[in-house]
Backbone as a printed PyTorch tensor [residue, N CA C, xyz], in Angstrom:
tensor([[[  0.6500,  -1.7320,   0.2420],
         [  0.4390,   0.0570,  -0.0780],
         [  0.9310,   1.4580,  -0.0220]],

        [[  1.1380,   1.6700,  -1.2470],
         [  1.3650,   3.5690,  -1.1320],
         [  0.6240,   4.4020,  -0.4400]],

        [[  1.6340,   5.0680,   0.9570],
         [  1.2500,   6.2980,   1.2150],
         [  2.0320,   7.3880,   1.2250]],

        [[  1.1280,   8.9240,   0.7990],
         [  2.1130,  10.2560,   0.5470],
         [  1.4230,  10.5990,   1.6510]],

        [[  2.3620,  11.8150,   1.8970],
         [  1.9820,  12.7150,   3.0810],
         [  2.5580,  13.9400,   2.4650]],

        [[  1.5800,  15.2510,   2.5660],
         [  1.9860,  16.4180,   2.0660],
         [  2.6880,  17.5360,   3.1300]],

        [[  3.8960,  18.2450,   3.3240],
         [  3.9540,  19.2280,   4.4850],
         [  4.3680,  20.8920,   3.6240]],

        [[  4.2260,  21.1170,   4.0770],
         [  4.7550,  22.6600,   3.7710],
         [  3.9410,  23.4430,   3.5180]],

        [[  2.6890,  23.4540,   3.9560],
         [  1.4590,  24.1990,   3.2410],
         [  1.6620,  25.1720,   4.3880]],

        [[  1.0010,  26.5270,   3.6790],
         [  0.6650,  28.2410,   4.3420],
         [  0.3050,  29.2980,   4.0370]],

        [[  0.3230,  30.1280,   4.8600],
         [ -1.1160,  31.5250,   4.9570],
         [  1.0420,  31.7990,   4.4860]],

        [[  1.3340,  33.2380,   3.1920],
         [  2.1560,  33.8200,   2.5400],
         [  1.4660,  34.6210,   2.1580]],

        [[  2.5360,  36.3960,   1.5440],
         [  2.2230,  37.3640,   1.0660],
         [  2.5070,  37.0010,  -0.4720]],

        [[  2.0450,  37.7080,  -1.6110],
         [  1.7670,  37.3350,  -2.5360],
         [  3.5640,  37.7220,  -3.2080]],

        [[  4.2620,  36.8670,  -4.3170],
         [  5.3020,  37.7300,  -4.3300],
         [  6.5700,  36.8760,  -3.6930]],

        [[  5.5080,  35.9710,  -2.4130],
         [  6.6940,  35.3250,  -1.3730],
         [  7.0750,  33.7110,  -1.8850]],

        [[  7.7330,  32.7520,  -1.0120],
         [  7.4600,  31.4460,  -1.1980],
         [  7.5910,  30.2030,  -0.5560]],

        [[  7.5390,  29.3110,  -1.3790],
         [  6.7610,  27.4490,   0.4640],
         [  7.7710,  27.0240,  -1.1610]],

        [[  8.2430,  26.1190,  -0.1080],
         [  8.3700,  24.1830,  -0.5450],
         [  7.6190,  23.6820,  -0.1170]],

        [[  6.7930,  22.8130,  -0.4100],
         [  6.0840,  20.9380,  -0.1080],
         [  6.5960,  20.1390,  -0.9060]],

        [[  6.8250,  19.5170,   0.6390],
         [  6.7290,  17.8260,   0.6310],
         [  6.5560,  17.1580,   0.4840]],

        [[  6.5520,  15.6300,  -0.3940],
         [  5.9820,  14.6940,  -0.7340],
         [  6.6290,  13.7380,   0.4050]],

        [[  6.2160,  13.1490,   1.4520],
         [  7.2430,  12.2210,   1.8020],
         [  6.0340,  10.3680,   1.7560]],

        [[  6.9240,   9.1460,   1.0410],
         [  6.3200,   8.2430,   0.5760],
         [  6.2830,   7.0400,   1.3090]],

        [[  5.5380,   5.9910,   1.6710],
         [  5.7670,   4.9220,   2.3320],
         [  6.6240,   4.1740,   1.3660]],

        [[  7.4680,   3.9040,   0.3440],
         [  8.0800,   3.7020,  -0.7390],
         [  9.0620,   3.9350,  -1.7990]],

        [[  9.8770,   3.9680,  -2.2370],
         [ 11.2900,   4.2450,  -2.9300],
         [ 10.2210,   5.0750,  -4.3210]],

        [[ 10.5820,   6.4200,  -3.9750],
         [ 10.4180,   7.0400,  -5.2080],
         [ 10.9470,   6.7280,  -6.2290]],

        [[ 11.9140,   5.6000,  -6.7510],
         [ 12.3160,   4.8270,  -7.9760],
         [ 11.4270,   3.8340,  -7.9740]],

        [[ 10.5960,   3.4540,  -8.0140],
         [  9.6200,   2.1890,  -8.1150],
         [  8.5190,   2.5090,  -8.5540]],

        [[  8.3170,   3.7420,  -8.7040],
         [  7.4350,   5.3090,  -9.3110],
         [  7.4270,   5.8470, -10.5390]],

        [[  6.1960,   4.9070, -11.4570],
         [  6.7550,   5.3810, -13.3390],
         [  6.5980,   7.1670, -13.2140]],

        [[  6.2200,   8.0320, -12.2560],
         [  6.1190,   9.5490, -12.1970],
         [  5.8180,  10.0570, -11.0960]],

        [[  6.2020,  11.1610,  -9.9960],
         [  5.3540,  11.8190,  -9.1620],
         [  5.2020,  13.0530,  -9.8390]],

        [[  3.8110,  13.3400,  -9.0650],
         [  3.6490,  14.7200,  -9.3160],
         [  2.3230,  15.8540,  -8.2640]],

        [[  2.1050,  16.6410,  -8.7760],
         [  1.3250,  17.9190,  -7.3590],
         [  0.4030,  18.1560,  -8.7460]],

        [[ -0.6550,  18.2690,  -8.2880],
         [ -1.6670,  19.4630,  -8.2330],
         [ -2.5100,  19.9360,  -8.0060]],

        [[ -3.2290,  20.4510,  -8.0630],
         [ -3.8750,  21.3010,  -7.0300],
         [ -5.6350,  21.7070,  -7.2680]],

        [[ -6.1670,  21.8180,  -6.0820],
         [ -7.3030,  22.3730,  -6.2010],
         [ -7.9020,  23.6570,  -6.1580]],

        [[ -8.1900,  24.5370,  -6.8490],
         [ -8.0670,  26.3870,  -5.7890],
         [ -9.8030,  26.1680,  -5.2380]],

        [[ -9.6420,  26.9400,  -4.8500],
         [-11.8610,  27.0710,  -4.1200],
         [-12.5130,  27.2200,  -5.3960]],

        [[-13.5800,  26.0240,  -4.8320],
         [-14.3210,  26.1970,  -5.8470],
         [-14.1400,  25.4850,  -7.4970]],

        [[-13.4180,  25.0450,  -7.5430],
         [-12.8790,  24.3900,  -9.0380],
         [-12.3550,  23.2790,  -8.6870]],

        [[-11.8960,  22.9480,  -9.8290],
         [-11.8730,  20.9710, -10.7020],
         [-10.5730,  20.8580,  -9.9250]],

        [[ -9.7180,  20.3370,  -9.5730],
         [ -7.9200,  19.6420,  -9.7940],
         [ -7.6610,  20.1450, -11.0390]],

        [[ -6.4030,  20.8080, -10.5540],
         [ -5.2230,  20.7000, -11.8140],
         [ -4.3560,  20.3370, -12.1890]],

        [[ -2.9870,  20.0060, -12.8530],
         [ -2.1160,  19.7560, -12.3680],
         [ -1.2710,  21.0820, -12.6550]],

        [[ -0.1610,  20.3060, -11.9380],
         [  0.4700,  21.7450, -11.3420],
         [  2.8150,  21.3840, -12.5790]],

        [[  2.5810,  20.3110, -12.0580],
         [  4.3020,  19.9090, -12.6940],
         [  4.4060,  18.2630, -12.0720]],

        [[  4.7920,  17.5800, -13.0280],
         [  5.4140,  15.9750, -12.3750],
         [  6.5980,  15.7520, -13.1610]],

        [[  7.4590,  14.6390, -12.4330],
         [  8.3500,  14.1810, -12.6780],
         [  8.6570,  13.0370, -13.1740]],

        [[  9.2990,  12.2500, -14.7410],
         [  8.8920,  10.7070, -14.4560],
         [ 10.8230,  10.1640, -14.0480]],

        [[ 10.3360,   8.9530, -13.7150],
         [ 11.2840,   7.8160, -12.7760],
         [ 12.6190,   8.5980, -13.7600]],

        [[ 12.5260,   8.3920, -15.1570],
         [ 13.9730,   9.6300, -15.8320],
         [ 14.3220,  10.9320, -15.4720]],

        [[ 13.7310,  11.4170, -15.1480],
         [ 13.8380,  12.6620, -14.2950],
         [ 13.0380,  13.8620, -14.9440]],

        [[ 12.5770,  13.5890, -16.1290],
         [ 12.1240,  14.6420, -17.1770],
         [ 10.3840,  15.1860, -16.2880]],

        [[ 11.2610,  16.4100, -16.6020],
         [  9.4290,  17.1170, -15.5850],
         [  8.8360,  17.9080, -17.0400]],

        [[  7.3770,  18.4430, -16.3670],
         [  6.1280,  18.8070, -17.2440],
         [  5.4270,  19.7350, -15.9320]],

        [[  5.7160,  21.2130, -16.0660],
         [  4.2560,  21.8990, -16.0350],
         [  3.8680,  22.1640, -16.1850]],

        [[  2.6600,  23.0120, -15.5680],
         [  1.5570,  23.4830, -16.2210],
         [  1.8830,  25.5210, -16.6870]],

        [[  1.3090,  25.4400, -17.4900],
         [  2.5190,  26.9470, -18.1160],
         [  1.7620,  28.2340, -17.2450]],

        [[  0.8410,  27.8880, -16.3020],
         [  0.7160,  29.0410, -15.5760],
         [  1.7870,  28.8930, -14.3480]],

        [[  2.1360,  28.1600, -13.8690],
         [  3.6110,  28.1180, -13.0880],
         [  4.7890,  27.8030, -13.4750]],

        [[  4.8300,  27.7100, -15.1470],
         [  6.3270,  28.0600, -15.1580],
         [  7.0060,  28.6070, -15.3420]],

        [[  7.9620,  28.6360, -15.5320],
         [  8.8290,  29.6570, -14.2340],
         [  9.2080,  30.6100, -12.9680]],

        [[  7.9370,  29.4840, -12.5040],
         [  8.2250,  30.1000, -11.0000],
         [  7.8420,  28.9880, -10.0970]],

        [[  7.7350,  27.2470, -10.6870],
         [  7.5990,  26.2240,  -9.4170],
         [  8.7060,  25.5710, -10.0690]],

        [[  9.2700,  24.4160,  -9.3000],
         [  9.7260,  23.4650,  -9.9890],
         [  9.7840,  21.9890,  -9.1060]],

        [[  9.1850,  21.2970,  -9.5080],
         [  9.6160,  19.7040,  -9.0670],
         [ 10.8180,  19.4500,  -8.9730]],

        [[ 11.0400,  18.9270,  -8.2310],
         [ 12.0620,  18.2360,  -7.8570],
         [ 12.2110,  16.4610,  -7.2500]],

        [[ 12.9440,  15.9730,  -6.5150],
         [ 13.0890,  14.6390,  -5.5270],
         [ 14.3610,  14.1520,  -4.9300]],

        [[ 13.9570,  13.3460,  -3.9020],
         [ 15.5140,  13.0270,  -3.3990],
         [ 15.6580,  10.8540,  -3.2600]],

        [[ 15.3860,  11.0800,  -3.9660],
         [ 15.6180,   9.5070,  -3.9950],
         [ 15.5680,   9.1970,  -2.9110]],

        [[ 17.0520,   8.8920,  -1.8470],
         [ 17.7950,   9.0390,  -0.5960],
         [ 16.6360,   8.8010,  -0.1020]],

        [[ 15.3240,  10.4280,  -0.1360],
         [ 14.7180,  10.2980,   0.8990],
         [ 12.8400,  10.0830,   0.7810]],

        [[ 12.9750,   9.4260,  -0.4370],
         [ 11.8550,   9.0440,  -0.5040],
         [ 11.3880,   9.8970,  -0.5050]],

        [[ 11.1850,  11.0820,  -1.5780],
         [ 10.5200,  12.5560,  -0.4790],
         [ 10.7640,  13.0970,  -2.1950]],

        [[  9.4990,  14.1460,  -2.1650],
         [  8.7440,  14.8070,  -3.5420],
         [  9.4830,  16.2440,  -3.2470]],

        [[  9.3600,  17.4270,  -3.7000],
         [  9.4050,  18.5470,  -3.3580],
         [  8.8540,  20.0270,  -4.2740]],

        [[  8.3910,  20.5600,  -3.8830],
         [  8.1670,  21.2930,  -5.3790],
         [  7.6710,  22.9540,  -4.7600]],

        [[  9.2140,  23.7570,  -5.0470],
         [  9.1990,  24.8440,  -4.1740],
         [  8.4260,  25.8360,  -5.2530]],

        [[  8.4340,  26.5840,  -4.9770],
         [  7.2320,  27.4380,  -5.1980],
         [  7.5300,  28.7620,  -4.8040]],

        [[  8.0340,  29.9550,  -5.9750],
         [  8.0380,  31.1020,  -6.0330],
         [  7.2980,  32.5440,  -7.1450]],

        [[  7.7350,  33.4930,  -6.5590],
         [  6.7100,  34.5950,  -6.9470],
         [  4.9670,  34.1090,  -7.4290]],

        [[  5.0300,  33.8150,  -5.9770],
         [  3.3690,  33.1050,  -5.3400],
         [  2.3140,  34.4530,  -5.7480]],

        [[  1.2560,  34.1430,  -6.1810],
         [  0.1150,  35.0180,  -6.4350],
         [ -0.5330,  34.3820,  -5.8440]],

        [[ -1.3750,  35.0430,  -5.4450],
         [ -3.3180,  34.8870,  -5.3080],
         [ -4.3540,  33.9120,  -5.8740]],

        [[ -3.6030,  33.9190,  -6.9060],
         [ -4.2660,  33.0690,  -7.8740],
         [ -3.9590,  31.5340,  -8.0440]],

        [[ -2.1550,  31.3520,  -7.1630],
         [ -2.0890,  30.0190,  -6.5970],
         [ -2.8310,  29.5220,  -5.5420]],

        [[ -3.7360,  30.1780,  -4.7270],
         [ -4.1630,  29.0760,  -3.1190],
         [ -4.7370,  28.3980,  -3.8170]],

        [[ -4.8070,  27.5090,  -3.4320],
         [ -5.1900,  26.1230,  -3.5900],
         [ -5.1930,  24.9860,  -2.8190]],

        [[ -5.7770,  23.5940,  -2.5420],
         [ -5.4460,  22.5910,  -1.6820],
         [ -3.8940,  21.6440,  -2.8450]],

        [[ -3.1180,  21.8080,  -2.0960],
         [ -2.0520,  20.7880,  -2.8600],
         [ -2.0520,  19.8020,  -2.9040]],

        [[ -2.0340,  18.3110,  -3.9090],
         [ -1.6650,  17.4150,  -3.5300],
         [ -0.7170,  16.2350,  -4.5040]],

        [[ -0.1640,  15.5310,  -3.8790],
         [  0.9900,  15.4260,  -4.0480],
         [  0.1060,  13.3180,  -4.5800]],

        [[  0.8620,  12.9060,  -6.0130],
         [  0.3850,  12.0610,  -6.7770],
         [  1.6310,  10.9040,  -6.8020]],

        [[  1.4430,  10.3690,  -7.0010],
         [  2.5110,   8.3760,  -7.3140],
         [  1.6320,   8.2740,  -8.1230]],

        [[  2.1590,   7.4950,  -9.7610],
         [  1.8710,   6.6650, -10.3880],
         [  2.8920,   5.3160, -10.8730]],

        [[  1.7310,   4.6440, -10.7660],
         [  2.5570,   2.7540, -10.5290],
         [  1.3950,   2.1320, -11.5700]],

        [[  2.0140,   1.1320, -12.3760],
         [  1.3030,   0.6550, -13.0140],
         [  0.3200,   1.0540, -14.2030]],

        [[ -0.8840,   1.4380, -13.5810],
         [ -2.3740,   1.3090, -14.2070],
         [ -3.0800,   1.9940, -12.7250]],

        [[ -2.4150,   2.2490, -11.5590],
         [ -3.1820,   2.7970, -11.0170],
         [ -2.6090,   4.2470,  -9.8480]],

        [[ -2.5690,   5.4560,  -9.4110],
         [ -2.7900,   6.4900,  -9.0350],
         [ -2.8580,   6.4220,  -7.4270]],

        [[ -2.4790,   7.1330,  -7.1900],
         [ -2.2050,   6.8870,  -5.7270],
         [ -1.9050,   8.7190,  -5.3040]],

        [[ -2.4880,   8.9010,  -3.9630],
         [ -2.7940,  10.7970,  -3.3950],
         [ -2.4720,  10.6950,  -2.1650]],

        [[ -2.2090,  11.6050,  -2.0620],
         [ -2.1200,  12.2500,  -0.4340],
         [ -2.9720,  13.0330,   0.4420]],

        [[ -3.0360,  13.4040,   1.2960],
         [ -4.7540,  14.3880,   2.1420],
         [ -4.5900,  15.4510,   1.4620]],

        [[ -3.2660,  15.6480,   0.8790],
         [ -3.2190,  17.7090,   0.8750],
         [ -2.7040,  18.4300,   1.5540]],

        [[ -2.4400,  19.5870,   0.9480],
         [ -1.5210,  20.5440,   2.2390],
         [ -1.9950,  21.5500,   1.4100]],

        [[ -2.4710,  23.0800,   2.3690],
         [ -3.4060,  24.3610,   2.2760],
         [ -2.3070,  25.1600,   2.0090]],

        [[ -2.6930,  25.6850,   0.7160],
         [ -1.7710,  26.9120,   0.1320],
         [ -2.2220,  28.2320,   0.2170]],

        [[ -2.3320,  28.8880,   1.0380],
         [ -2.6630,  30.1610,   0.4850],
         [ -2.1420,  31.8630,  -0.1280]],

        [[ -2.1800,  32.6840,  -1.0950],
         [ -1.2030,  33.3740,  -0.9790],
         [ -2.3440,  34.7460,  -1.1480]],

        [[ -1.9350,  36.0130,  -0.1650],
         [ -2.3860,  36.9060,   0.2300],
         [ -2.3560,  38.2170,  -0.8530]],

        [[ -3.6450,  39.2090,  -1.0610],
         [ -2.8300,  39.9880,  -2.0570],
         [ -2.0280,  41.2510,  -1.2580]]])
């Protein structure tokens, strides 16, 4: 059973930075891909960033150039560095792990950006 736990969310001012962490119960190197998604208030869940087992990354256009996804295989942890935060980045952020045909999700961490 895969277990994901997000942390690092909080309240920040526009232009500030946050670093989210996703700790996994297993070796992240065994997953096909890891990613971050978010659900803004009143909206559907959307892709933020992904990283494959080979290290390839993909970002939503709205965060490209501001956010960086990375991983530390030794710590079985995936990170999302968020810079130049905007109020529209306010959302619950979820960690995702892809293994075979299944997707696993964490409980989410709240990020609130004030203007």
